[in-house]
């Protein structure tokens, strides 16, 4: 067995992996209906293998009110994505290529079209009633004033039984009652079903929402008197760790798989509780703390790089030998990082995309590449709201209009932060009219429009350019696999208060040391540190540098968006 194969079959194989997140609906349309599908993923496996990463993808059966995160049947494939035979072929072809498949597990809530909920609504004494959170109202109003994550109330009234059901997202996504042991057993059956098929783990959607505070206490006041903030009572609830430990005992420990918990609102202390190996919960979590550094969801502000450095330094040091970090800039819920914290102009898009990749991929943890990140896909600026598909975006528009925001103000916020920025189809080529996304006829319209810049930014162009972002990312992936210090080394921040340069070192007890530096600005920046400069000038080798084929005489004289990584000793 090769060294690479050994790593992939080791108990902690995910320490050495780089994960590629696929959003199937927007990945590749193999049958010409305008919607990406499972066979489309299978057709592009050699592309993913070339990059060198693993895969994540949500493909359950869903009415698709929230783009696949409202599950109708946990053991079926969404019809528009294909069939179970398509899935089995995908899994088989991935195994051939030594790729791992990690699936979405969405079990905080189901679709309101799930059979459990349909039964639950029929009567108060239905056996499935307690699968969900049902409560009587108060004086003709909901049980409390909690605001849902996508806006509006967390409660919806059901006229049949005269009670309200809880949904922390949309009314089409009722929350499961995890205090009911029958619910937990049903979830474990679902997990075993997929694991026995051969999947390699789960990304657990909003898993820290599964435990609610008893009695549903009233939340804290918000800027809207109609609603309160209920997150202290439905995020990181009183039994979340017990539930995950039971899940591990009954299911996960019997398989060599990886688990990553999506945990909005989680801080470092929470991450240690969730991911410490001896606690037997999940292997790592997605935190959103760094995603909140440039303002609220719809109130963007400029990033203070020092705050980002403090975040990474805290998590790198705080979880070292205690838990494990998930490293990401993008996912299906976040805007494109090159538009967000880089510079998507023609002049600097490629440089800044490479810089951002450098900054992330030398950190300790498992890096995630979101589809299109590896070619520098950008945010989109659709001309009208009618072009957007995201329920969160349309709900924001509704609420913003009610609050008196101008069209210019709300569209500016949507351009910066809408989830649809990440959901436009992969730009496979410059081919008209949809950038090679669909095999369909010219008159087939994708479920969401392709970013118009596909003629300049696309996979075909990237693969034909040896200096492209794709090949730069490929090198980052390969360096992580070649150098144990990137996986296991210690971390220290350098020049922490510099407002433009993110510089850090990775080192180990054997004397090996790497220094990584990234200029997050379009300015030329010079750092005055003669002692460090002498060490840099005596470096052992240049690992990577986004100003290619360029010999530097002063490693602390940074050009716009410059990034490099040096091995010092």
C-alpha angles and dihedrals in degrees: 000000000000123000088249092052090048090055092050093052097042116111091251095037091143090068087073098039133099112208125216114203115216121200095199098200090062102031108082132332108217099176103044100246095120095253127100114240146187095266087053089060091048090052091055099045092107088057090053091045089052089055089047102230142124128240143246122186139163110220109151125132109276142160082229100229089142099028097272100324093105104075121207098174123012095200099048133076118240104260095231089054094053139254138308087259088059089051093048090051091049091052092047093050091047092052089052089057094044090246122146125224119215116186133206115253109199106183107138086084142001133211116277083238093062111116091238092059094042088056092042091059095053098080143338091253097048111129089238095049092098092050086086138035109268122174140170117247128246118240092336093312133100119282090262140349099255113154116227120236092249094043134272127059125331088224132070124192119234112207094200097065100016094237137109127243124211123241119168089193123027129341086250090063110062114191119246118236104239092183086074107086090208089063091052092049091051090052091050090052089054092050093049090049092060096036091052088053087060107259114153102225148310140274100212111215114226088335093167089066095067098093119064126194112256113258094018095253118215113269132234120282117269135195087269112066090207091069143037132207106258096173094106086062102042103032119073089357127191098274103031094109093046090052093050093047090052090049089053093048095047100037124358102053089061093064135054095235141130126243127194120184120211101220117179112198093020118144131195094276090052091049091055091051093048099042108030103121095224091057093061099217116113132335096236141342138226109237122195096201095107091044089063096055094092097054139283124319094275100015105072122189135177116284117249101216091205089063091051090050091049090051095051093042091052093050096040092053097033096054098037107127088349104074138334135269128230108212119205144145099181142029137154090282099048133071119253111285096220088060093039106047102000128053120265096193118121090251099054109017096099095041095047093045090054090046092054091048090051093051094052104037098057092057124099112264140053112306120218122207114198116214112276094017088100091062096039100252112187140213116279129232107206112191098230140026088244088072092062123088104181114113091211090056095048091047090051089052090052093049094042093053089050089052092051102253115159121243089248092053096048095044089050089055091046092050090053103040114014115128088226088074086076096039105061111115122277109266101232097170144348089259118136134274106009107013095257092298095125134041088207129111121280091263093058109107118209116237086254125017121263116247105265091231091073090106089068102026115051144122095253091056091046094052091050093052115074089200095052127127089250094062091043090056090045088057092048090053092048093048091055091053093047099045120057090191089071090054100038108016128115123254135224131173121233126203090002096180097052106118096209110031125067105198127169141155134227117204144160139207091263092070098257114140136181125190120201124190131183130182107213093190142072089235129097106246130191123197118205107217111128095180093053091043091056091053091048093049089054093052122149096226144337108250096188138342127182093213091069126207091012124129113212126209094188116037091188094057101090127199121207111303092349118166133180142163122207132189104223104186 
